[in-house]
PDB file of C-alpha atoms and ligand atoms in Angstrom:
ATOM      1  CA  UNK A   1      -0.091   0.045  -0.499  1.00 60.00           C
ATOM      2  CA  UNK A   2       1.637   3.904  -0.914  1.00 53.00           C
ATOM      3  CA  UNK A   3       1.429   5.691   2.083  1.00 63.00           C
ATOM      4  CA  UNK A   4       0.062   9.096   1.183  1.00 71.00           C
ATOM      5  CA  UNK A   5       2.294  11.711   1.924  1.00 84.00           C
ATOM      6  CA  UNK A   6      -0.184  14.681   1.355  1.00 94.00           C
ATOM      7  CA  UNK A   7      -0.077  16.832   4.320  1.00 96.00           C
ATOM      8  CA  UNK A   8      -3.266  16.281   7.477  1.00 97.00           C
ATOM      9  CA  UNK A   9      -4.738  19.666   6.456  1.00 96.00           C
ATOM     10  CA  UNK A  10      -4.526  19.182   2.751  1.00 97.00           C
ATOM     11  CA  UNK A  11      -6.396  15.365   3.100  1.00 97.00           C
ATOM     12  CA  UNK A  12      -8.583  17.512   4.926  1.00 97.00           C
ATOM     13  CA  UNK A  13      -9.939  19.119   1.903  1.00 96.00           C
ATOM     14  CA  UNK A  14     -10.705  15.604   0.592  1.00 96.00           C
ATOM     15  CA  UNK A  15     -13.267  14.427   3.523  1.00 97.00           C
ATOM     16  CA  UNK A  16     -16.843  13.971   3.372  1.00 96.00           C
ATOM     17  CA  UNK A  17     -17.440  14.159   7.091  1.00 97.00           C
ATOM     18  CA  UNK A  18     -16.829  17.164   9.181  1.00 96.00           C
ATOM     19  CA  UNK A  19     -15.585  15.324  11.976  1.00 98.00           C
ATOM     20  CA  UNK A  20     -13.127  14.088   9.626  1.00 98.00           C
ATOM     21  CA  UNK A  21     -11.773  17.239   8.249  1.00 98.00           C
ATOM     22  CA  UNK A  22     -11.481  18.192  12.069  1.00 98.00           C
ATOM     23  CA  UNK A  23      -9.619  16.460  13.063  1.00 98.00           C
ATOM     24  CA  UNK A  24      -6.444  15.981  10.110  1.00 98.00           C
ATOM     25  CA  UNK A  25      -7.284  20.108  10.692  1.00 98.00           C
ATOM     26  CA  UNK A  26      -6.830  19.831  14.580  1.00 98.00           C
ATOM     27  CA  UNK A  27      -3.589  17.534  13.961  1.00 98.00           C
ATOM     28  CA  UNK A  28      -2.196  19.749  12.081  1.00 98.00           C
ATOM     29  CA  UNK A  29      -2.662  22.995  13.966  1.00 98.00           C
ATOM     30  CA  UNK A  30      -1.990  21.431  17.072  1.00 98.00           C
ATOM     31  CA  UNK A  31       1.312  19.511  15.859  1.00 98.00           C
ATOM     32  CA  UNK A  32      -0.081  16.335  17.594  1.00 98.00           C
ATOM     33  CA  UNK A  33      -1.416  12.694  15.974  1.00 98.00           C
ATOM     34  CA  UNK A  34      -1.064  11.254  18.899  1.00 99.00           C
ATOM     35  CA  UNK A  35      -3.914   9.407  20.933  1.00 99.00           C
ATOM     36  CA  UNK A  36      -4.049   8.195  24.127  1.00 98.00           C
ATOM     37  CA  UNK A  37      -6.009   5.315  25.133  1.00 98.00           C
ATOM     38  CA  UNK A  38      -7.292   6.006  29.093  1.00 95.00           C
ATOM     39  CA  UNK A  39      -8.433   2.138  30.004  1.00 97.00           C
ATOM     40  CA  UNK A  40      -8.814   3.605  33.892  1.00 97.00           C
ATOM     41  CA  UNK A  41     -10.668   2.266  36.090  1.00 98.00           C
ATOM     42  CA  UNK A  42     -11.614   5.246  38.203  1.00 98.00           C
ATOM     43  CA  UNK A  43     -13.204   8.797  37.320  1.00 98.00           C
ATOM     44  CA  UNK A  44     -10.787  11.521  39.271  1.00 98.00           C
ATOM     45  CA  UNK A  45      -8.017   9.189  37.934  1.00 98.00           C
ATOM     46  CA  UNK A  46      -9.333   9.324  33.787  1.00 98.00           C
ATOM     47  CA  UNK A  47     -10.219  13.291  34.120  1.00 98.00           C
ATOM     48  CA  UNK A  48      -6.542  13.924  35.739  1.00 98.00           C
ATOM     49  CA  UNK A  49      -4.433  12.364  33.225  1.00 98.00           C
ATOM     50  CA  UNK A  50      -6.602  13.829  30.390  1.00 98.00           C
ATOM     51  CA  UNK A  51      -5.943  17.275  31.953  1.00 98.00           C
ATOM     52  CA  UNK A  52      -2.495  16.672  31.997  1.00 98.00           C
ATOM     53  CA  UNK A  53      -2.082  14.631  29.051  1.00 98.00           C
ATOM     54  CA  UNK A  54      -4.511  16.688  26.965  1.00 98.00           C
ATOM     55  CA  UNK A  55      -2.342  19.367  26.026  1.00 98.00           C
ATOM     56  CA  UNK A  56       0.214  16.779  23.965  1.00 99.00           C
ATOM     57  CA  UNK A  57      -3.159  14.866  22.547  1.00 99.00           C
ATOM     58  CA  UNK A  58      -5.520  14.751  19.706  1.00 99.00           C
ATOM     59  CA  UNK A  59      -7.290  12.560  20.924  1.00 98.00           C
ATOM     60  CA  UNK A  60      -8.566  11.044  24.009  1.00 99.00           C
ATOM     61  CA  UNK A  61      -9.670   6.604  23.612  1.00 98.00           C
ATOM     62  CA  UNK A  62     -12.484   5.682  26.596  1.00 98.00           C
ATOM     63  CA  UNK A  63     -13.974   2.523  27.449  1.00 98.00           C
ATOM     64  CA  UNK A  64     -16.579   4.307  29.939  1.00 98.00           C
ATOM     65  CA  UNK A  65     -17.794   0.623  31.174  1.00 98.00           C
ATOM     66  CA  UNK A  66     -14.579  -0.390  32.615  1.00 98.00           C
ATOM     67  CA  UNK A  67     -15.103   2.797  35.122  1.00 98.00           C
ATOM     68  CA  UNK A  68     -16.172   1.761  38.791  1.00 98.00           C
ATOM     69  CA  UNK A  69     -17.440   4.630  39.656  1.00 98.00           C
ATOM     70  CA  UNK A  70     -18.878   6.105  36.917  1.00 98.00           C
ATOM     71  CA  UNK A  71     -21.397   8.896  37.513  1.00 98.00           C
ATOM     72  CA  UNK A  72     -24.132  11.043  34.675  1.00 97.00           C
ATOM     73  CA  UNK A  73     -21.891  14.348  34.638  1.00 98.00           C
ATOM     74  CA  UNK A  74     -18.872  12.614  33.932  1.00 98.00           C
ATOM     75  CA  UNK A  75     -18.747  12.647  30.172  1.00 98.00           C
ATOM     76  CA  UNK A  76     -19.478  16.350  30.245  1.00 98.00           C
ATOM     77  CA  UNK A  77     -16.442  16.815  32.707  1.00 98.00           C
ATOM     78  CA  UNK A  78     -14.549  15.270  30.023  1.00 98.00           C
ATOM     79  CA  UNK A  79     -16.051  17.310  27.394  1.00 98.00           C
ATOM     80  CA  UNK A  80     -14.874  20.491  29.057  1.00 98.00           C
ATOM     81  CA  UNK A  81     -11.670  19.270  28.734  1.00 98.00           C
ATOM     82  CA  UNK A  82     -11.747  17.807  25.733  1.00 98.00           C
ATOM     83  CA  UNK A  83     -12.449  21.732  24.892  1.00 98.00           C
ATOM     84  CA  UNK A  84     -10.152  23.248  27.159  1.00 98.00           C
ATOM     85  CA  UNK A  85      -6.844  21.322  25.021  1.00 98.00           C
ATOM     86  CA  UNK A  86      -8.691  20.552  21.599  1.00 98.00           C
ATOM     87  CA  UNK A  87      -9.058  17.004  21.833  1.00 98.00           C
ATOM     88  CA  UNK A  88     -11.486  14.202  20.145  1.00 98.00           C
ATOM     89  CA  UNK A  89     -13.186  11.822  22.622  1.00 98.00           C
ATOM     90  CA  UNK A  90     -13.645   8.257  21.233  1.00 99.00           C
ATOM     91  CA  UNK A  91     -15.386   5.630  23.151  1.00 99.00           C
ATOM     92  CA  UNK A  92     -13.789   2.343  21.853  1.00 98.00           C
ATOM     93  CA  UNK A  93     -17.619   0.856  21.977  1.00 98.00           C
ATOM     94  CA  UNK A  94     -16.820  -1.482  19.090  1.00 98.00           C
ATOM     95  CA  UNK A  95     -20.644  -1.565  18.116  1.00 99.00           C
ATOM     96  CA  UNK A  96     -21.428  -5.188  16.966  1.00 98.00           C
ATOM     97  CA  UNK A  97     -24.713  -6.209  16.482  1.00 98.00           C
ATOM     98  CA  UNK A  98     -27.582  -5.422  14.056  1.00 98.00           C
ATOM     99  CA  UNK A  99     -28.899  -1.850  13.519  1.00 98.00           C
ATOM    100  CA  UNK A 100     -32.092  -1.586  15.795  1.00 98.00           C
ATOM    101  CA  UNK A 101     -30.057  -2.984  18.977  1.00 98.00           C
ATOM    102  CA  UNK A 102     -26.619  -0.278  18.521  1.00 98.00           C
ATOM    103  CA  UNK A 103     -28.769   2.618  17.769  1.00 98.00           C
ATOM    104  CA  UNK A 104     -30.340   1.748  21.341  1.00 98.00           C
ATOM    105  CA  UNK A 105     -26.883   1.471  22.604  1.00 98.00           C
ATOM    106  CA  UNK A 106     -25.523   4.467  21.024  1.00 98.00           C
ATOM    107  CA  UNK A 107     -28.100   6.790  22.120  1.00 98.00           C
ATOM    108  CA  UNK A 108     -29.180   6.105  25.395  1.00 98.00           C
ATOM    109  CA  UNK A 109     -28.456   3.053  28.669  1.00 98.00           C
ATOM    110  CA  UNK A 110     -26.673   4.615  31.075  1.00 98.00           C
ATOM    111  CA  UNK A 111     -23.943   6.377  28.442  1.00 98.00           C
ATOM    112  CA  UNK A 112     -25.787   7.565  26.574  1.00 98.00           C
ATOM    113  CA  UNK A 113     -22.938   7.968  24.271  1.00 98.00           C
ATOM    114  CA  UNK A 114     -23.808   9.481  21.100  1.00 98.00           C
ATOM    115  CA  UNK A 115     -24.405  12.613  23.487  1.00 98.00           C
ATOM    116  CA  UNK A 116     -20.713  13.062  24.412  1.00 98.00           C
ATOM    117  CA  UNK A 117     -18.404  10.961  21.877  1.00 98.00           C
ATOM    118  CA  UNK A 118     -17.371  12.737  19.050  1.00 98.00           C
ATOM    119  CA  UNK A 119     -16.510   9.810  17.538  1.00 98.00           C
ATOM    120  CA  UNK A 120     -17.137   5.253  17.746  1.00 99.00           C
ATOM    121  CA  UNK A 121     -16.003   2.175  16.326  1.00 99.00           C
ATOM    122  CA  UNK A 122     -17.723  -0.500  15.029  1.00 99.00           C
ATOM    123  CA  UNK A 123     -17.425  -4.197  13.691  1.00 98.00           C
ATOM    124  CA  UNK A 124     -18.659  -4.960  10.492  1.00 98.00           C
ATOM    125  CA  UNK A 125     -19.128  -8.374  10.972  1.00 98.00           C
ATOM    126  CA  UNK A 126     -22.722  -8.168  11.175  1.00 98.00           C
ATOM    127  CA  UNK A 127     -22.704  -6.074   7.405  1.00 98.00           C
ATOM    128  CA  UNK A 128     -24.371  -2.422   6.566  1.00 98.00           C
ATOM    129  CA  UNK A 129     -27.378  -2.504   9.101  1.00 98.00           C
ATOM    130  CA  UNK A 130     -24.549  -1.673  11.963  1.00 98.00           C
ATOM    131  CA  UNK A 131     -23.462   1.241   9.966  1.00 98.00           C
ATOM    132  CA  UNK A 132     -27.191   2.610   9.430  1.00 98.00           C
ATOM    133  CA  UNK A 133     -28.104   2.201  12.832  1.00 98.00           C
ATOM    134  CA  UNK A 134     -25.735   3.901  14.597  1.00 98.00           C
ATOM    135  CA  UNK A 135     -25.334   6.801  11.200  1.00 98.00           C
ATOM    136  CA  UNK A 136     -29.531   7.325  12.168  1.00 98.00           C
ATOM    137  CA  UNK A 137     -28.192   8.427  15.563  1.00 98.00           C
ATOM    138  CA  UNK A 138     -25.240  10.538  14.881  1.00 98.00           C
ATOM    139  CA  UNK A 139     -25.267  12.109  11.473  1.00 97.00           C
ATOM    140  CA  UNK A 140     -27.911  14.836  13.125  1.00 96.00           C
ATOM    141  CA  UNK A 141     -24.974  15.237  16.063  1.00 97.00           C
ATOM    142  CA  UNK A 142     -22.408  15.355  13.598  1.00 97.00           C
ATOM    143  CA  UNK A 143     -20.437  12.848  15.212  1.00 98.00           C
ATOM    144  CA  UNK A 144     -17.885   9.917  13.089  1.00 98.00           C
ATOM    145  CA  UNK A 145     -18.141   5.890  13.163  1.00 99.00           C
ATOM    146  CA  UNK A 146     -14.340   3.885  12.679  1.00 99.00           C
ATOM    147  CA  UNK A 147     -14.795   0.858  11.160  1.00 98.00           C
ATOM    148  CA  UNK A 148     -12.364  -2.175  12.564  1.00 98.00           C
ATOM    149  CA  UNK A 149     -10.213  -3.405   9.939  1.00 98.00           C
ATOM    150  CA  UNK A 150      -7.730  -4.855  11.333  1.00 98.00           C
ATOM    151  CA  UNK A 151      -7.098  -5.681  14.951  1.00 97.00           C
ATOM    152  CA  UNK A 152      -4.044  -6.145  16.486  1.00 96.00           C
ATOM    153  CA  UNK A 153      -4.308  -9.295  18.784  1.00 96.00           C
ATOM    154  CA  UNK A 154      -2.209 -12.307  18.016  1.00 96.00           C
ATOM    155  CA  UNK A 155      -4.505 -15.458  16.209  1.00 95.00           C
ATOM    156  CA  UNK A 156      -7.819 -12.535  16.028  1.00 96.00           C
ATOM    157  CA  UNK A 157     -10.310 -13.677  12.626  1.00 96.00           C
ATOM    158  CA  UNK A 158      -9.877 -10.092  10.229  1.00 97.00           C
ATOM    159  CA  UNK A 159      -7.909 -11.585   7.520  1.00 97.00           C
ATOM    160  CA  UNK A 160      -7.048  -9.602   4.256  1.00 97.00           C
ATOM    161  CA  UNK A 161     -10.401 -10.429   2.601  1.00 98.00           C
ATOM    162  CA  UNK A 162     -12.286  -8.848   5.861  1.00 98.00           C
ATOM    163  CA  UNK A 163      -9.991  -5.639   5.397  1.00 98.00           C
ATOM    164  CA  UNK A 164     -11.246  -5.316   1.681  1.00 98.00           C
ATOM    165  CA  UNK A 165     -14.837  -5.664   2.432  1.00 98.00           C
ATOM    166  CA  UNK A 166     -14.865  -3.289   5.370  1.00 98.00           C
ATOM    167  CA  UNK A 167     -13.517  -1.112   2.919  1.00 98.00           C
ATOM    168  CA  UNK A 168     -15.782  -1.181   0.722  1.00 98.00           C
ATOM    169  CA  UNK A 169     -18.639  -0.721   3.336  1.00 98.00           C
ATOM    170  CA  UNK A 170     -16.834   2.092   4.201  1.00 98.00           C
ATOM    171  CA  UNK A 171     -16.735   4.010   0.781  1.00 98.00           C
ATOM    172  CA  UNK A 172     -20.804   3.251   1.269  1.00 98.00           C
ATOM    173  CA  UNK A 173     -21.323   5.601   4.075  1.00 98.00           C
ATOM    174  CA  UNK A 174     -17.951   7.664   3.743  1.00 97.00           C
ATOM    175  CA  UNK A 175     -19.876  11.204   5.428  1.00 97.00           C
ATOM    176  CA  UNK A 176     -20.218   9.315   8.591  1.00 98.00           C
ATOM    177  CA  UNK A 177     -17.382   6.929   8.419  1.00 98.00           C
ATOM    178  CA  UNK A 178     -13.719   8.753   9.124  1.00 98.00           C
ATOM    179  CA  UNK A 179     -11.491   6.081   8.965  1.00 98.00           C
ATOM    180  CA  UNK A 180     -10.563   2.470  10.029  1.00 98.00           C
ATOM    181  CA  UNK A 181      -8.661   1.295  13.311  1.00 98.00           C
ATOM    182  CA  UNK A 182      -6.165  -0.622  11.554  1.00 98.00           C
ATOM    183  CA  UNK A 183      -2.536  -1.688  11.698  1.00 98.00           C
ATOM    184  CA  UNK A 184      -1.921  -0.960   8.131  1.00 97.00           C
ATOM    185  CA  UNK A 185      -3.177   1.819   5.988  1.00 97.00           C
ATOM    186  CA  UNK A 186      -5.998   0.407   4.616  1.00 96.00           C
ATOM    187  CA  UNK A 187      -6.366   2.578   1.082  1.00 96.00           C
ATOM    188  CA  UNK A 188      -4.489   5.099  -0.775  1.00 94.00           C
ATOM    189  CA  UNK A 189      -7.714   7.207  -1.050  1.00 96.00           C
ATOM    190  CA  UNK A 190      -6.432  10.747   1.472  1.00 96.00           C
ATOM    191  CA  UNK A 191      -9.533  11.598   2.902  1.00 97.00           C
ATOM    192  CA  UNK A 192      -9.797   8.237   5.405  1.00 98.00           C
ATOM    193  CA  UNK A 193      -8.070   7.875   9.042  1.00 98.00           C
ATOM    194  CA  UNK A 194      -6.283   4.982   9.787  1.00 98.00           C
ATOM    195  CA  UNK A 195      -6.210   5.130  13.715  1.00 98.00           C
ATOM    196  CA  UNK A 196      -3.573   2.328  15.647  1.00 98.00           C
ATOM    197  CA  UNK A 197      -3.732   1.308  18.759  1.00 98.00           C
ATOM    198  CA  UNK A 198      -1.463  -0.398  20.360  1.00 97.00           C
ATOM    199  CA  UNK A 199       1.538   1.310  19.823  1.00 98.00           C
ATOM    200  CA  UNK A 200       4.682   1.668  21.830  1.00 97.00           C
ATOM    201  CA  UNK A 201       7.924   2.360  22.307  1.00 97.00           C
ATOM    202  CA  UNK A 202       9.564  -0.708  22.707  1.00 92.00           C
ATOM    203  CA  UNK A 203       8.091  -3.663  20.634  1.00 81.00           C
ATOM    204  CA  UNK A 204       7.231  -5.783  23.872  1.00 82.00           C
ATOM    205  CA  UNK A 205       3.429  -8.304  23.921  1.00 87.00           C
ATOM    206  CA  UNK A 206       1.544  -8.745  26.996  1.00 91.00           C
ATOM    207  CA  UNK A 207       0.487 -12.224  28.321  1.00 93.00           C
ATOM    208  CA  UNK A 208      -2.945 -11.575  25.925  1.00 95.00           C
ATOM    209  CA  UNK A 209      -1.714 -11.952  22.575  1.00 93.00           C
ATOM    210  CA  UNK A 210      -1.530  -7.380  22.596  1.00 95.00           C
ATOM    211  CA  UNK A 211       1.558  -7.439  19.591  1.00 95.00           C
ATOM    212  CA  UNK A 212       3.012  -3.668  19.410  1.00 97.00           C
ATOM    213  CA  UNK A 213       4.432  -1.457  17.313  1.00 97.00           C
ATOM    214  CA  UNK A 214       6.280   1.182  17.473  1.00 98.00           C
ATOM    215  CA  UNK A 215       5.138   5.186  16.463  1.00 98.00           C
ATOM    216  CA  UNK A 216       7.909   5.076  14.077  1.00 98.00           C
ATOM    217  CA  UNK A 217       7.072   1.401  12.283  1.00 97.00           C
ATOM    218  CA  UNK A 218       3.077   2.643  12.774  1.00 98.00           C
ATOM    219  CA  UNK A 219       3.333   5.848  11.092  1.00 98.00           C
ATOM    220  CA  UNK A 220       6.239   5.396   8.482  1.00 97.00           C
ATOM    221  CA  UNK A 221       6.385   1.485   7.679  1.00 96.00           C
ATOM    222  CA  UNK A 222       2.686   0.972   7.847  1.00 97.00           C
ATOM    223  CA  UNK A 223       0.633   4.040   7.090  1.00 97.00           C
ATOM    224  CA  UNK A 224      -1.238   5.303  10.465  1.00 98.00           C
ATOM    225  CA  UNK A 225      -2.195   8.331  10.760  1.00 98.00           C
ATOM    226  CA  UNK A 226      -2.902   8.355  14.568  1.00 98.00           C
ATOM    227  CA  UNK A 227      -1.023   6.466  16.771  1.00 98.00           C
ATOM    228  CA  UNK A 228      -2.904   4.869  19.875  1.00 98.00           C
ATOM    229  CA  UNK A 229      -0.779   4.648  22.990  1.00 98.00           C
ATOM    230  CA  UNK A 230      -1.764   3.033  26.498  1.00 98.00           C
ATOM    231  CA  UNK A 231      -0.115   1.074  28.788  1.00 98.00           C
ATOM    232  CA  UNK A 232       3.707   2.256  27.217  1.00 98.00           C
ATOM    233  CA  UNK A 233       2.760   5.852  28.606  1.00 98.00           C
ATOM    234  CA  UNK A 234       0.440   5.108  31.840  1.00 98.00           C
ATOM    235  CA  UNK A 235       2.816   2.618  33.351  1.00 97.00           C
ATOM    236  CA  UNK A 236       5.901   4.631  32.724  1.00 97.00           C
ATOM    237  CA  UNK A 237       7.137   6.679  35.744  1.00 97.00           C
ATOM    238  CA  UNK A 238       6.500  10.155  34.357  1.00 98.00           C
ATOM    239  CA  UNK A 239       3.647  10.081  32.273  1.00 98.00           C
ATOM    240  CA  UNK A 240       4.012  14.042  30.998  1.00 98.00           C
ATOM    241  CA  UNK A 241       7.512  13.239  29.728  1.00 98.00           C
ATOM    242  CA  UNK A 242       6.627   9.786  28.081  1.00 98.00           C
ATOM    243  CA  UNK A 243       3.970  11.404  26.524  1.00 98.00           C
ATOM    244  CA  UNK A 244       5.737  13.490  25.187  1.00 98.00           C
ATOM    245  CA  UNK A 245       8.238  10.834  23.695  1.00 98.00           C
ATOM    246  CA  UNK A 246       5.528   9.270  21.988  1.00 98.00           C
ATOM    247  CA  UNK A 247       4.629  12.595  20.449  1.00 98.00           C
ATOM    248  CA  UNK A 248       7.438  13.660  19.329  1.00 98.00           C
ATOM    249  CA  UNK A 249       7.984  10.286  17.980  1.00 98.00           C
ATOM    250  CA  UNK A 250       4.876  10.024  16.070  1.00 98.00           C
ATOM    251  CA  UNK A 251       5.035  13.658  14.599  1.00 98.00           C
ATOM    252  CA  UNK A 252       8.321  13.147  13.371  1.00 98.00           C
ATOM    253  CA  UNK A 253       7.513  10.057  11.220  1.00 98.00           C
ATOM    254  CA  UNK A 254       4.893  12.359  10.110  1.00 98.00           C
ATOM    255  CA  UNK A 255       6.879  14.984   8.535  1.00 98.00           C
ATOM    256  CA  UNK A 256       9.214  12.301   7.108  1.00 97.00           C
ATOM    257  CA  UNK A 257       6.560  10.958   5.475  1.00 96.00           C
ATOM    258  CA  UNK A 258       5.556  14.089   4.118  1.00 96.00           C
ATOM    259  CA  UNK A 259       8.856  14.814   2.570  1.00 93.00           C
ATOM    260  CA  UNK A 260       8.397  11.640   0.546  1.00 87.00           C
TER     261      UNK A 260
HETATM  262  P1  LIG B   1      -2.521  -0.568  25.609  1.00 73.30           P
HETATM  263  O1  LIG B   1      -2.307  -0.156  26.558  1.00 73.30           O
HETATM  264  O2  LIG B   1      -2.026   0.587  24.436  1.00 73.30           O
HETATM  265  O3  LIG B   1      -2.370  -2.248  24.772  1.00 73.30           O
HETATM  266  O4  LIG B   1      -3.932  -0.420  25.251  1.00 73.30           O
HETATM  267  C1  LIG B   1      -4.600  -1.215  23.646  1.00 73.30           C
HETATM  268  C2  LIG B   1      -6.346  -0.400  23.692  1.00 73.30           C
HETATM  269  O5  LIG B   1      -6.010   0.103  22.445  1.00 73.30           O
HETATM  270  C3  LIG B   1      -7.011  -1.090  24.484  1.00 73.30           C
HETATM  271  O6  LIG B   1      -7.836  -0.453  25.344  1.00 73.30           O
HETATM  272  C4  LIG B   1      -7.694  -2.212  23.507  1.00 73.30           C
HETATM  273  O7  LIG B   1      -9.134  -2.210  23.783  1.00 73.30           O
HETATM  274  C5  LIG B   1      -7.720  -0.718  22.399  1.00 73.30           C
HETATM  275  N1  LIG B   1      -7.284  -1.894  21.358  1.00 73.30           N
HETATM  276  C6  LIG B   1      -6.335  -2.768  20.549  1.00 73.30           C
HETATM  277  O8  LIG B   1      -5.264  -2.829  21.447  1.00 73.30           O
HETATM  278  N2  LIG B   1      -6.191  -3.491  19.746  1.00 73.30           N
HETATM  279  C7  LIG B   1      -7.020  -3.260  18.939  1.00 73.30           C
HETATM  280  O9  LIG B   1      -6.597  -3.950  17.619  1.00 73.30           O
HETATM  281  C8  LIG B   1      -8.680  -2.573  19.061  1.00 73.30           C
HETATM  282  C9  LIG B   1      -8.380  -1.908  20.064  1.00 73.30           C
HETATM  283 BR1  LIG B   1      -9.406  -2.818  17.889  1.00 73.30          BR
END
């Protein structure tokens, strides 16, 4: 796959989705392509880290359902921080059901995800209905959807054909789908955003088959646009200085890619 050497702001012009445009522009303005996966189980700690690392990030990824002490006001506090530091809120919900169900899960329940998450993601296994259901709730709020095209876990069942079929589904909903969760750029089309989780400065794995890549490999070799790091930052002694290292590595790699 030939990786796009266009700048993020150039790529913003190709987007049908206002959310995708916004993310490309935000990255260029703030000079960061670093996302943090805040897999944190307590609200006060989540808010503290979001406030501390917010200036380094283009995106904060949450798993809202792992919080031990979720309260309905928490999402609004996260939104305040997202506004203060200018980052995107991505709820990593991985919807994977029929359209009617995912719409209920997206809009309702105790989390009311559509009210606060700028972007969410979905598996394409159920077919187009999962996208249609989410789009019905998300379009009117100008939200964006990311489709899972590749996973980082060892032995996952997403083969090359699945990834290509996911791209084809995305193309049918290009005003709402903004890109992919993927380990490699899925298309040469410049408007798709490639989000890559499982990024770590050292490429160790965990005991459950998580497979990490470095920021350099992700951006320069694999065509990632947004690197998403978690334990690599959160388990370090100084999370702010470590986040800055990730930010620099991601941004340098992007600048080098633009020079190609
Ligand atoms: P880590 O601490 O950097 O390993 O966290 C990885 C995060 O990314 C975690 O929230 C996962 O749910 C998420 N993830 C992933 O690791 N791999 C994938 O393929 C997808 C999501 Br999709």
